[in-house]
Amino acid sequence: MSPEVTGFFDEATNTISYVVRDPKGSACAIIDSVLDFDYSSGRTDTRSADAIIAFVKEKGYDVQWLLESHVHADHLSAAPYIQEQVGGKIGIGDRITVVQDTFGKVFNEGTEFQRDGSQFDKLFKEGDSFHIGQLRGDVLHTPGHTPACLTYVIGDAAFVGDTLFMPDFGTARCDFPGGSSKMLYNSIQKILALPDETRIFVGHDYKAPGRDEYEWETTVAEQKALNVHIGQGKSVEDFVQMRDTRDASLAMPKLIIPSLQVNMRAGNMPEPDEKGDVFLKVPVNKL
Ligand SMILES: [Fe+2]
Protein backbone atom coordinates (compact mmCIF):
# COMPACT_ATOMS: atom_id res chain seq x y z
CA MET A 1 0.00 0.00 0.00
CA SER A 2 1.20 3.44 -0.89
CA PRO A 3 0.26 6.20 1.55
CA GLU A 4 -0.48 9.71 0.36
CA VAL A 5 2.33 11.84 1.80
CA THR A 6 2.28 15.64 2.12
CA GLY A 7 5.42 17.43 3.33
CA PHE A 8 5.42 20.77 5.17
CA PHE A 9 8.79 22.52 5.11
CA ASP A 10 9.84 24.78 7.99
CA GLU A 11 12.34 27.27 6.64
CA ALA A 12 13.53 28.39 10.11
CA THR A 13 14.77 24.92 11.12
CA ASN A 14 14.96 23.12 7.75
CA THR A 15 12.54 20.52 9.13
CA ILE A 16 10.01 18.61 7.07
CA SER A 17 6.81 17.56 8.86
CA TYR A 18 4.67 14.97 7.14
CA VAL A 19 0.99 14.16 6.91
CA VAL A 20 0.68 10.47 5.96
CA ARG A 21 -2.77 9.33 4.91
CA ASP A 22 -4.37 5.97 4.26
CA PRO A 23 -5.40 6.29 0.57
CA LYS A 24 -8.45 4.12 1.29
CA GLY A 25 -9.90 6.40 3.96
CA SER A 26 -9.47 9.49 6.06
CA ALA A 27 -7.05 8.17 8.71
CA CYS A 28 -3.71 9.94 8.90
CA ALA A 29 -0.59 10.40 10.99
CA ILE A 30 1.46 13.56 11.46
CA ILE A 31 5.20 13.01 11.74
CA ASP A 32 7.69 15.43 13.34
CA SER A 33 5.63 18.59 13.72
CA VAL A 34 7.21 21.96 14.58
CA LEU A 35 6.34 24.53 17.25
CA ASP A 36 7.94 27.80 16.14
CA PHE A 37 10.25 29.32 18.73
CA ASP A 38 12.04 32.65 18.64
CA TYR A 39 15.01 32.27 20.96
CA SER A 40 15.81 35.95 21.33
CA SER A 41 12.34 36.79 22.64
CA GLY A 42 11.55 33.40 24.22
CA ARG A 43 8.26 33.41 22.29
CA THR A 44 6.47 30.45 20.77
CA ASP A 45 4.27 30.64 17.71
CA THR A 46 1.95 28.05 16.21
CA ARG A 47 1.88 29.10 12.57
CA SER A 48 3.66 25.95 11.31
CA ALA A 49 1.41 23.65 13.33
CA ASP A 50 -1.67 25.68 12.37
CA ALA A 51 -0.88 25.14 8.67
CA ILE A 52 -0.93 21.37 9.24
CA ILE A 53 -4.08 21.54 11.38
CA ALA A 54 -5.83 23.62 8.69
CA PHE A 55 -4.77 21.09 6.05
CA VAL A 56 -6.10 18.03 7.89
CA LYS A 57 -9.32 19.83 8.85
CA GLU A 58 -9.95 21.01 5.31
CA LYS A 59 -9.42 17.51 3.96
CA GLY A 60 -11.53 15.97 6.71
CA TYR A 61 -8.71 13.68 7.86
CA ASP A 62 -8.85 11.77 11.10
CA VAL A 63 -5.53 12.21 12.94
CA GLN A 64 -4.69 8.92 14.64
CA TRP A 65 -1.00 9.36 15.41
CA LEU A 66 1.46 12.14 16.18
CA LEU A 67 4.76 10.39 15.60
CA GLU A 68 8.21 11.64 16.57
CA SER A 69 11.24 10.11 14.87
CA HIS A 70 13.36 11.15 17.88
CA VAL A 71 13.97 13.87 20.47
CA HIS A 72 14.89 16.68 18.11
CA ALA A 73 17.64 19.10 19.03
CA ASP A 74 16.87 21.73 16.41
CA HIS A 75 13.16 22.41 16.78
CA LEU A 76 10.40 22.09 19.34
CA SER A 77 7.65 19.54 18.76
CA ALA A 78 4.09 20.81 18.36
CA ALA A 79 2.58 17.38 19.07
CA PRO A 80 0.69 18.36 22.27
CA TYR A 81 -0.70 21.50 20.62
CA ILE A 82 -1.87 19.53 17.58
CA GLN A 83 -3.28 16.79 19.81
CA GLU A 84 -5.38 19.38 21.65
CA GLN A 85 -6.87 20.58 18.36
CA VAL A 86 -7.35 17.39 16.35
CA GLY A 87 -6.46 14.40 18.56
CA GLY A 88 -4.03 11.57 17.86
CA LYS A 89 -1.68 9.57 20.07
CA ILE A 90 1.88 10.81 20.57
CA GLY A 91 4.46 8.09 19.86
CA ILE A 92 8.26 7.88 20.07
CA GLY A 93 10.94 5.18 20.53
CA ASP A 94 11.09 3.35 23.86
CA ARG A 95 14.76 4.28 24.27
CA ILE A 96 13.45 7.78 25.07
CA THR A 97 14.13 6.74 28.67
CA VAL A 98 17.89 6.84 27.93
CA VAL A 99 17.54 10.32 26.43
CA GLN A 100 15.45 11.50 29.39
CA ASP A 101 18.01 10.16 31.80
CA THR A 102 20.92 11.86 29.98
CA PHE A 103 19.25 15.24 29.62
CA GLY A 104 17.48 15.07 32.95
CA LYS A 105 21.01 15.23 34.37
CA VAL A 106 22.23 17.93 31.96
CA PHE A 107 19.29 20.17 32.92
CA ASN A 108 19.40 19.16 36.60
CA GLU A 109 15.72 18.20 36.57
CA GLY A 110 14.08 17.27 39.86
CA THR A 111 12.30 14.02 40.61
CA GLU A 112 9.05 15.45 39.20
CA PHE A 113 10.57 14.94 35.75
CA GLN A 114 9.77 11.30 35.03
CA ARG A 115 12.40 9.37 33.06
CA ASP A 116 10.08 6.53 32.12
CA GLY A 117 8.63 7.91 28.88
CA SER A 118 5.22 8.31 30.52
CA GLN A 119 4.77 11.77 28.95
CA PHE A 120 4.13 9.96 25.63
CA ASP A 121 1.03 7.94 24.72
CA LYS A 122 2.97 5.14 23.02
CA LEU A 123 6.56 3.91 23.19
CA PHE A 124 7.58 1.89 20.13
CA LYS A 125 10.32 -0.67 19.94
CA GLU A 126 12.02 -2.47 17.05
CA GLY A 127 9.58 -4.80 15.32
CA ASP A 128 6.41 -3.14 16.63
CA SER A 129 3.65 -2.41 14.17
CA PHE A 130 0.73 0.00 14.22
CA HIS A 131 -2.10 1.05 11.93
CA ILE A 132 -3.22 4.26 10.27
CA GLY A 133 -6.68 3.19 9.12
CA GLN A 134 -5.90 0.17 6.93
CA LEU A 135 -2.27 1.17 6.42
CA ARG A 136 0.27 -0.80 8.37
CA GLY A 137 3.30 0.88 9.90
CA ASP A 138 6.40 -1.02 11.03
CA VAL A 139 8.98 0.29 13.43
CA LEU A 140 12.73 0.06 12.93
CA HIS A 141 15.03 1.16 15.75
CA THR A 142 17.67 3.22 13.92
CA PRO A 143 19.95 4.77 16.58
CA GLY A 144 23.17 6.68 15.95
CA HIS A 145 22.06 10.30 15.64
CA THR A 146 20.41 9.73 19.05
CA PRO A 147 19.89 6.50 21.01
CA ALA A 148 16.11 6.55 20.54
CA CYS A 149 15.80 7.30 16.80
CA LEU A 150 13.14 5.37 14.91
CA THR A 151 12.33 4.85 11.26
CA TYR A 152 8.62 4.42 10.55
CA VAL A 153 8.02 2.20 7.50
CA ILE A 154 4.45 2.86 6.40
CA GLY A 155 3.36 0.95 3.30
CA ASP A 156 5.98 1.68 0.64
CA ALA A 157 7.29 4.79 2.44
CA ALA A 158 10.03 5.05 5.09
CA PHE A 159 10.20 8.10 7.35
CA VAL A 160 13.83 8.03 8.36
CA GLY A 161 14.04 11.12 10.58
CA ASP A 162 17.68 12.14 11.00
CA THR A 163 19.55 9.12 9.68
CA LEU A 164 19.89 9.59 5.94
CA PHE A 165 19.37 12.98 4.33
CA MET A 166 18.99 13.54 0.57
CA PRO A 167 21.70 11.60 -1.33
CA ASP A 168 23.62 14.77 -2.24
CA PHE A 169 23.72 15.91 1.42
CA GLY A 170 24.52 12.60 3.10
CA THR A 171 23.78 11.67 6.69
CA ALA A 172 22.97 13.15 10.12
CA ARG A 173 25.45 14.14 12.81
CA CYS A 174 26.25 11.65 15.56
CA ASP A 175 27.92 13.82 18.19
CA PHE A 176 25.04 14.51 20.57
CA PRO A 177 25.23 12.69 23.94
CA GLY A 178 24.43 9.02 23.29
CA GLY A 179 25.09 9.34 19.54
CA SER A 180 27.45 7.04 17.64
CA SER A 181 28.60 7.06 14.02
CA LYS A 182 29.13 3.31 14.06
CA MET A 183 25.59 2.80 15.32
CA LEU A 184 24.28 5.14 12.62
CA TYR A 185 26.12 3.14 9.96
CA ASN A 186 24.46 -0.07 11.11
CA SER A 187 21.06 1.61 11.32
CA ILE A 188 21.41 2.93 7.78
CA GLN A 189 22.18 -0.59 6.55
CA LYS A 190 18.76 -1.63 7.92
CA ILE A 191 17.09 1.13 5.92
CA LEU A 192 19.05 0.26 2.78
CA ALA A 193 17.91 -3.37 3.15
CA LEU A 194 14.31 -2.27 2.43
CA PRO A 195 13.11 -2.87 -1.16
CA ASP A 196 14.89 -0.62 -3.71
CA GLU A 197 11.69 1.18 -4.70
CA THR A 198 10.84 2.15 -1.09
CA ARG A 199 10.20 5.88 -0.94
CA ILE A 200 12.40 7.59 1.64
CA PHE A 201 11.24 10.79 3.33
CA VAL A 202 13.97 12.67 5.21
CA GLY A 203 13.61 14.75 8.37
CA HIS A 204 15.59 17.77 7.19
CA ASP A 205 16.92 19.30 4.01
CA TYR A 206 19.61 21.96 3.73
CA LYS A 207 19.94 22.19 -0.09
CA ALA A 208 23.26 20.60 -0.95
CA PRO A 209 25.70 22.91 -2.78
CA GLY A 210 24.56 23.34 -6.37
CA ARG A 211 20.91 22.53 -5.67
CA ASP A 212 18.35 25.38 -5.81
CA GLU A 213 15.28 23.75 -4.32
CA TYR A 214 14.54 22.00 -1.05
CA GLU A 215 13.84 18.29 -1.56
CA TRP A 216 12.77 15.57 0.85
CA GLU A 217 11.77 12.49 -1.12
CA THR A 218 14.13 9.90 -2.54
CA THR A 219 14.34 6.08 -2.73
CA VAL A 220 16.40 3.27 -1.26
CA ALA A 221 17.92 2.63 -4.73
CA GLU A 222 18.99 6.28 -5.04
CA GLN A 223 20.50 6.28 -1.56
CA LYS A 224 22.49 3.12 -2.26
CA ALA A 225 23.83 4.49 -5.54
CA LEU A 226 24.29 8.16 -4.77
CA ASN A 227 24.49 8.99 -1.07
CA VAL A 228 27.68 11.02 -0.72
CA HIS A 229 28.44 9.67 2.76
CA ILE A 230 27.40 6.07 2.59
CA GLY A 231 26.48 5.10 -1.00
CA GLN A 232 28.36 2.64 -3.21
CA GLY A 233 28.96 0.29 -0.30
CA LYS A 234 31.11 2.64 1.80
CA SER A 235 32.88 0.71 4.60
CA VAL A 236 32.06 1.27 8.25
CA GLU A 237 35.64 2.44 8.93
CA ASP A 238 35.54 5.07 6.18
CA PHE A 239 32.12 6.26 7.26
CA VAL A 240 33.03 6.55 10.94
CA GLN A 241 36.18 8.50 10.16
CA MET A 242 34.37 10.89 7.80
CA ARG A 243 31.41 11.38 10.17
CA ASP A 244 33.44 11.92 13.34
CA THR A 245 35.80 14.39 11.63
CA ARG A 246 32.92 16.33 10.20
CA ASP A 247 30.96 16.36 13.47
CA ALA A 248 33.94 17.83 15.32
CA SER A 249 33.59 20.95 13.14
CA LEU A 250 29.84 21.50 13.60
CA ALA A 251 28.35 24.14 15.91
CA MET A 252 25.45 23.15 18.18
CA PRO A 253 22.00 23.74 16.63
CA LYS A 254 20.61 27.16 17.54
CA LEU A 255 17.59 25.77 19.39
CA ILE A 256 19.19 22.76 21.09
CA ILE A 257 18.71 24.10 24.64
CA PRO A 258 14.97 24.83 24.45
CA SER A 259 14.33 21.90 22.09
CA LEU A 260 15.71 19.20 24.37
CA GLN A 261 13.90 20.49 27.46
CA VAL A 262 10.58 20.57 25.65
CA ASN A 263 10.92 17.49 23.44
CA MET A 264 12.03 15.17 26.23
CA ARG A 265 8.64 16.09 27.78
CA ALA A 266 6.80 15.01 24.61
CA GLY A 267 6.60 18.63 23.44
CA ASN A 268 5.34 20.06 26.73
CA MET A 269 6.94 23.00 28.50
CA PRO A 270 8.31 22.43 32.02
CA GLU A 271 5.75 22.87 34.81
CA PRO A 272 4.91 26.54 35.48
CA ASP A 273 6.07 28.13 38.75
CA GLU A 274 3.68 29.16 41.53
CA LYS A 275 2.79 32.33 39.59
CA GLY A 276 2.01 30.33 36.47
CA ASP A 277 5.12 31.45 34.57
CA VAL A 278 7.13 29.01 32.49
CA PHE A 279 10.92 29.01 32.35
CA LEU A 280 13.55 27.12 30.39
CA LYS A 281 17.08 26.68 31.71
CA VAL A 282 20.43 27.37 30.07
CA PRO A 283 23.04 24.94 31.41
CA VAL A 284 26.42 26.68 31.30
CA ASN A 285 29.35 24.73 29.83
CA LYS A 286 27.41 21.47 29.80
CA LEU A 287 26.77 20.84 26.12
FE1 LIG B 1 17.61 15.46 14.97
GROMACS .gro file of C-alpha atoms and ligand atoms in nm:
model
  288
    1MET     CA    1   0.000   0.000   0.000
    2SER     CA    2   0.120   0.344  -0.089
    3PRO     CA    3   0.026   0.620   0.155
    4GLU     CA    4  -0.048   0.971   0.036
    5VAL     CA    5   0.233   1.184   0.180
    6THR     CA    6   0.228   1.564   0.212
    7GLY     CA    7   0.542   1.743   0.333
    8PHE     CA    8   0.542   2.077   0.517
    9PHE     CA    9   0.879   2.252   0.511
   10ASP     CA   10   0.984   2.478   0.799
   11GLU     CA   11   1.234   2.727   0.664
   12ALA     CA   12   1.353   2.839   1.011
   13THR     CA   13   1.477   2.492   1.112
   14ASN     CA   14   1.496   2.312   0.775
   15THR     CA   15   1.254   2.052   0.913
   16ILE     CA   16   1.001   1.861   0.707
   17SER     CA   17   0.681   1.756   0.886
   18TYR     CA   18   0.467   1.497   0.714
   19VAL     CA   19   0.099   1.416   0.691
   20VAL     CA   20   0.068   1.047   0.596
   21ARG     CA   21  -0.277   0.933   0.491
   22ASP     CA   22  -0.437   0.597   0.426
   23PRO     CA   23  -0.540   0.629   0.057
   24LYS     CA   24  -0.845   0.412   0.129
   25GLY     CA   25  -0.990   0.640   0.396
   26SER     CA   26  -0.947   0.949   0.606
   27ALA     CA   27  -0.705   0.817   0.871
   28CYS     CA   28  -0.371   0.994   0.890
   29ALA     CA   29  -0.059   1.040   1.099
   30ILE     CA   30   0.146   1.356   1.146
   31ILE     CA   31   0.520   1.301   1.174
   32ASP     CA   32   0.769   1.543   1.334
   33SER     CA   33   0.563   1.859   1.372
   34VAL     CA   34   0.721   2.196   1.458
   35LEU     CA   35   0.634   2.453   1.725
   36ASP     CA   36   0.794   2.780   1.614
   37PHE     CA   37   1.025   2.932   1.873
   38ASP     CA   38   1.204   3.265   1.864
   39TYR     CA   39   1.501   3.227   2.096
   40SER     CA   40   1.581   3.595   2.133
   41SER     CA   41   1.234   3.679   2.264
   42GLY     CA   42   1.155   3.340   2.422
   43ARG     CA   43   0.826   3.341   2.229
   44THR     CA   44   0.647   3.045   2.077
   45ASP     CA   45   0.427   3.064   1.771
   46THR     CA   46   0.195   2.805   1.621
   47ARG     CA   47   0.188   2.910   1.257
   48SER     CA   48   0.366   2.595   1.131
   49ALA     CA   49   0.141   2.365   1.333
   50ASP     CA   50  -0.167   2.568   1.237
   51ALA     CA   51  -0.088   2.514   0.867
   52ILE     CA   52  -0.093   2.137   0.924
   53ILE     CA   53  -0.408   2.154   1.138
   54ALA     CA   54  -0.583   2.362   0.869
   55PHE     CA   55  -0.477   2.109   0.605
   56VAL     CA   56  -0.610   1.803   0.789
   57LYS     CA   57  -0.932   1.983   0.885
   58GLU     CA   58  -0.995   2.101   0.531
   59LYS     CA   59  -0.942   1.751   0.396
   60GLY     CA   60  -1.153   1.597   0.671
   61TYR     CA   61  -0.871   1.368   0.786
   62ASP     CA   62  -0.885   1.177   1.110
   63VAL     CA   63  -0.553   1.221   1.294
   64GLN     CA   64  -0.469   0.892   1.464
   65TRP     CA   65  -0.100   0.936   1.541
   66LEU     CA   66   0.146   1.214   1.618
   67LEU     CA   67   0.476   1.039   1.560
   68GLU     CA   68   0.821   1.164   1.657
   69SER     CA   69   1.124   1.011   1.487
   70HIS     CA   70   1.336   1.115   1.788
   71VAL     CA   71   1.397   1.387   2.047
   72HIS     CA   72   1.489   1.668   1.811
   73ALA     CA   73   1.764   1.910   1.903
   74ASP     CA   74   1.687   2.173   1.641
   75HIS     CA   75   1.316   2.241   1.678
   76LEU     CA   76   1.040   2.209   1.934
   77SER     CA   77   0.765   1.954   1.876
   78ALA     CA   78   0.409   2.081   1.836
   79ALA     CA   79   0.258   1.738   1.907
   80PRO     CA   80   0.069   1.836   2.227
   81TYR     CA   81  -0.070   2.150   2.062
   82ILE     CA   82  -0.187   1.953   1.758
   83GLN     CA   83  -0.328   1.679   1.981
   84GLU     CA   84  -0.538   1.938   2.165
   85GLN     CA   85  -0.687   2.058   1.836
   86VAL     CA   86  -0.735   1.739   1.635
   87GLY     CA   87  -0.646   1.440   1.856
   88GLY     CA   88  -0.403   1.157   1.786
   89LYS     CA   89  -0.168   0.957   2.007
   90ILE     CA   90   0.188   1.081   2.057
   91GLY     CA   91   0.446   0.809   1.986
   92ILE     CA   92   0.826   0.788   2.007
   93GLY     CA   93   1.094   0.518   2.053
   94ASP     CA   94   1.109   0.335   2.386
   95ARG     CA   95   1.476   0.428   2.427
   96ILE     CA   96   1.345   0.778   2.507
   97THR     CA   97   1.413   0.674   2.867
   98VAL     CA   98   1.789   0.684   2.793
   99VAL     CA   99   1.754   1.032   2.643
  100GLN     CA  100   1.545   1.150   2.939
  101ASP     CA  101   1.801   1.016   3.180
  102THR     CA  102   2.092   1.186   2.998
  103PHE     CA  103   1.925   1.524   2.962
  104GLY     CA  104   1.748   1.507   3.295
  105LYS     CA  105   2.101   1.523   3.437
  106VAL     CA  106   2.223   1.793   3.196
  107PHE     CA  107   1.929   2.017   3.292
  108ASN     CA  108   1.940   1.916   3.660
  109GLU     CA  109   1.572   1.820   3.657
  110GLY     CA  110   1.408   1.727   3.986
  111THR     CA  111   1.230   1.402   4.061
  112GLU     CA  112   0.905   1.545   3.920
  113PHE     CA  113   1.057   1.494   3.575
  114GLN     CA  114   0.977   1.130   3.503
  115ARG     CA  115   1.240   0.937   3.306
  116ASP     CA  116   1.008   0.653   3.212
  117GLY     CA  117   0.863   0.791   2.888
  118SER     CA  118   0.522   0.831   3.052
  119GLN     CA  119   0.477   1.177   2.895
  120PHE     CA  120   0.413   0.996   2.563
  121ASP     CA  121   0.103   0.794   2.472
  122LYS     CA  122   0.297   0.514   2.302
  123LEU     CA  123   0.656   0.391   2.319
  124PHE     CA  124   0.758   0.189   2.013
  125LYS     CA  125   1.032  -0.067   1.994
  126GLU     CA  126   1.202  -0.247   1.705
  127GLY     CA  127   0.958  -0.480   1.532
  128ASP     CA  128   0.641  -0.314   1.663
  129SER     CA  129   0.365  -0.241   1.417
  130PHE     CA  130   0.073   0.000   1.422
  131HIS     CA  131  -0.210   0.105   1.193
  132ILE     CA  132  -0.322   0.426   1.027
  133GLY     CA  133  -0.668   0.319   0.912
  134GLN     CA  134  -0.590   0.017   0.693
  135LEU     CA  135  -0.227   0.117   0.642
  136ARG     CA  136   0.027  -0.080   0.837
  137GLY     CA  137   0.330   0.088   0.990
  138ASP     CA  138   0.640  -0.102   1.103
  139VAL     CA  139   0.898   0.029   1.343
  140LEU     CA  140   1.273   0.006   1.293
  141HIS     CA  141   1.503   0.116   1.575
  142THR     CA  142   1.767   0.322   1.392
  143PRO     CA  143   1.995   0.477   1.658
  144GLY     CA  144   2.317   0.668   1.595
  145HIS     CA  145   2.206   1.030   1.564
  146THR     CA  146   2.041   0.973   1.905
  147PRO     CA  147   1.989   0.650   2.101
  148ALA     CA  148   1.611   0.655   2.054
  149CYS     CA  149   1.580   0.730   1.680
  150LEU     CA  150   1.314   0.537   1.491
  151THR     CA  151   1.233   0.485   1.126
  152TYR     CA  152   0.862   0.442   1.055
  153VAL     CA  153   0.802   0.220   0.750
  154ILE     CA  154   0.445   0.286   0.640
  155GLY     CA  155   0.336   0.095   0.330
  156ASP     CA  156   0.598   0.168   0.064
  157ALA     CA  157   0.729   0.479   0.244
  158ALA     CA  158   1.003   0.505   0.509
  159PHE     CA  159   1.020   0.810   0.735
  160VAL     CA  160   1.383   0.803   0.836
  161GLY     CA  161   1.404   1.112   1.058
  162ASP     CA  162   1.768   1.214   1.100
  163THR     CA  163   1.955   0.912   0.968
  164LEU     CA  164   1.989   0.959   0.594
  165PHE     CA  165   1.937   1.298   0.433
  166MET     CA  166   1.899   1.354   0.057
  167PRO     CA  167   2.170   1.160  -0.133
  168ASP     CA  168   2.362   1.477  -0.224
  169PHE     CA  169   2.372   1.591   0.142
  170GLY     CA  170   2.452   1.260   0.310
  171THR     CA  171   2.378   1.167   0.669
  172ALA     CA  172   2.297   1.315   1.012
  173ARG     CA  173   2.545   1.414   1.281
  174CYS     CA  174   2.625   1.165   1.556
  175ASP     CA  175   2.792   1.382   1.819
  176PHE     CA  176   2.504   1.451   2.057
  177PRO     CA  177   2.523   1.269   2.394
  178GLY     CA  178   2.443   0.902   2.329
  179GLY     CA  179   2.509   0.934   1.954
  180SER     CA  180   2.745   0.704   1.764
  181SER     CA  181   2.860   0.706   1.402
  182LYS     CA  182   2.913   0.331   1.406
  183MET     CA  183   2.559   0.280   1.532
  184LEU     CA  184   2.428   0.514   1.262
  185TYR     CA  185   2.612   0.314   0.996
  186ASN     CA  186   2.446  -0.007   1.111
  187SER     CA  187   2.106   0.161   1.132
  188ILE     CA  188   2.141   0.293   0.778
  189GLN     CA  189   2.218  -0.059   0.655
  190LYS     CA  190   1.876  -0.163   0.792
  191ILE     CA  191   1.709   0.113   0.592
  192LEU     CA  192   1.905   0.026   0.278
  193ALA     CA  193   1.791  -0.337   0.315
  194LEU     CA  194   1.431  -0.227   0.243
  195PRO     CA  195   1.311  -0.287  -0.116
  196ASP     CA  196   1.489  -0.062  -0.371
  197GLU     CA  197   1.169   0.118  -0.470
  198THR     CA  198   1.084   0.215  -0.109
  199ARG     CA  199   1.020   0.588  -0.094
  200ILE     CA  200   1.240   0.759   0.164
  201PHE     CA  201   1.124   1.079   0.333
  202VAL     CA  202   1.397   1.267   0.521
  203GLY     CA  203   1.361   1.475   0.837
  204HIS     CA  204   1.559   1.777   0.719
  205ASP     CA  205   1.692   1.930   0.401
  206TYR     CA  206   1.961   2.196   0.373
  207LYS     CA  207   1.994   2.219  -0.009
  208ALA     CA  208   2.326   2.060  -0.095
  209PRO     CA  209   2.570   2.291  -0.278
  210GLY     CA  210   2.456   2.334  -0.637
  211ARG     CA  211   2.091   2.253  -0.567
  212ASP     CA  212   1.835   2.538  -0.581
  213GLU     CA  213   1.528   2.375  -0.432
  214TYR     CA  214   1.454   2.200  -0.105
  215GLU     CA  215   1.384   1.829  -0.156
  216TRP     CA  216   1.277   1.557   0.085
  217GLU     CA  217   1.177   1.249  -0.112
  218THR     CA  218   1.413   0.990  -0.254
  219THR     CA  219   1.434   0.608  -0.273
  220VAL     CA  220   1.640   0.327  -0.126
  221ALA     CA  221   1.792   0.263  -0.473
  222GLU     CA  222   1.899   0.628  -0.504
  223GLN     CA  223   2.050   0.628  -0.156
  224LYS     CA  224   2.249   0.312  -0.226
  225ALA     CA  225   2.383   0.449  -0.554
  226LEU     CA  226   2.429   0.816  -0.477
  227ASN     CA  227   2.449   0.899  -0.107
  228VAL     CA  228   2.768   1.102  -0.072
  229HIS     CA  229   2.844   0.967   0.276
  230ILE     CA  230   2.740   0.607   0.259
  231GLY     CA  231   2.648   0.510  -0.100
  232GLN     CA  232   2.836   0.264  -0.321
  233GLY     CA  233   2.896   0.029  -0.030
  234LYS     CA  234   3.111   0.264   0.180
  235SER     CA  235   3.288   0.071   0.460
  236VAL     CA  236   3.206   0.127   0.825
  237GLU     CA  237   3.564   0.244   0.893
  238ASP     CA  238   3.554   0.507   0.618
  239PHE     CA  239   3.212   0.626   0.726
  240VAL     CA  240   3.303   0.655   1.094
  241GLN     CA  241   3.618   0.850   1.016
  242MET     CA  242   3.437   1.089   0.780
  243ARG     CA  243   3.141   1.138   1.017
  244ASP     CA  244   3.344   1.192   1.334
  245THR     CA  245   3.580   1.439   1.163
  246ARG     CA  246   3.292   1.633   1.020
  247ASP     CA  247   3.096   1.636   1.347
  248ALA     CA  248   3.394   1.783   1.532
  249SER     CA  249   3.359   2.095   1.314
  250LEU     CA  250   2.984   2.150   1.360
  251ALA     CA  251   2.835   2.414   1.591
  252MET     CA  252   2.545   2.315   1.818
  253PRO     CA  253   2.200   2.374   1.663
  254LYS     CA  254   2.061   2.716   1.754
  255LEU     CA  255   1.759   2.577   1.939
  256ILE     CA  256   1.919   2.276   2.109
  257ILE     CA  257   1.871   2.410   2.464
  258PRO     CA  258   1.497   2.483   2.445
  259SER     CA  259   1.433   2.190   2.209
  260LEU     CA  260   1.571   1.920   2.437
  261GLN     CA  261   1.390   2.049   2.746
  262VAL     CA  262   1.058   2.057   2.565
  263ASN     CA  263   1.092   1.749   2.344
  264MET     CA  264   1.203   1.517   2.623
  265ARG     CA  265   0.864   1.609   2.778
  266ALA     CA  266   0.680   1.501   2.461
  267GLY     CA  267   0.660   1.863   2.344
  268ASN     CA  268   0.534   2.006   2.673
  269MET     CA  269   0.694   2.300   2.850
  270PRO     CA  270   0.831   2.243   3.202
  271GLU     CA  271   0.575   2.287   3.481
  272PRO     CA  272   0.491   2.654   3.548
  273ASP     CA  273   0.607   2.813   3.875
  274GLU     CA  274   0.368   2.916   4.153
  275LYS     CA  275   0.279   3.233   3.959
  276GLY     CA  276   0.201   3.033   3.647
  277ASP     CA  277   0.512   3.145   3.457
  278VAL     CA  278   0.713   2.901   3.249
  279PHE     CA  279   1.092   2.901   3.235
  280LEU     CA  280   1.355   2.712   3.039
  281LYS     CA  281   1.708   2.668   3.171
  282VAL     CA  282   2.043   2.737   3.007
  283PRO     CA  283   2.304   2.494   3.141
  284VAL     CA  284   2.642   2.668   3.130
  285ASN     CA  285   2.935   2.473   2.983
  286LYS     CA  286   2.741   2.147   2.980
  287LEU     CA  287   2.677   2.084   2.612
  288FE      FE  288   1.761   1.546   1.497
   0.00000   0.00000   0.00000
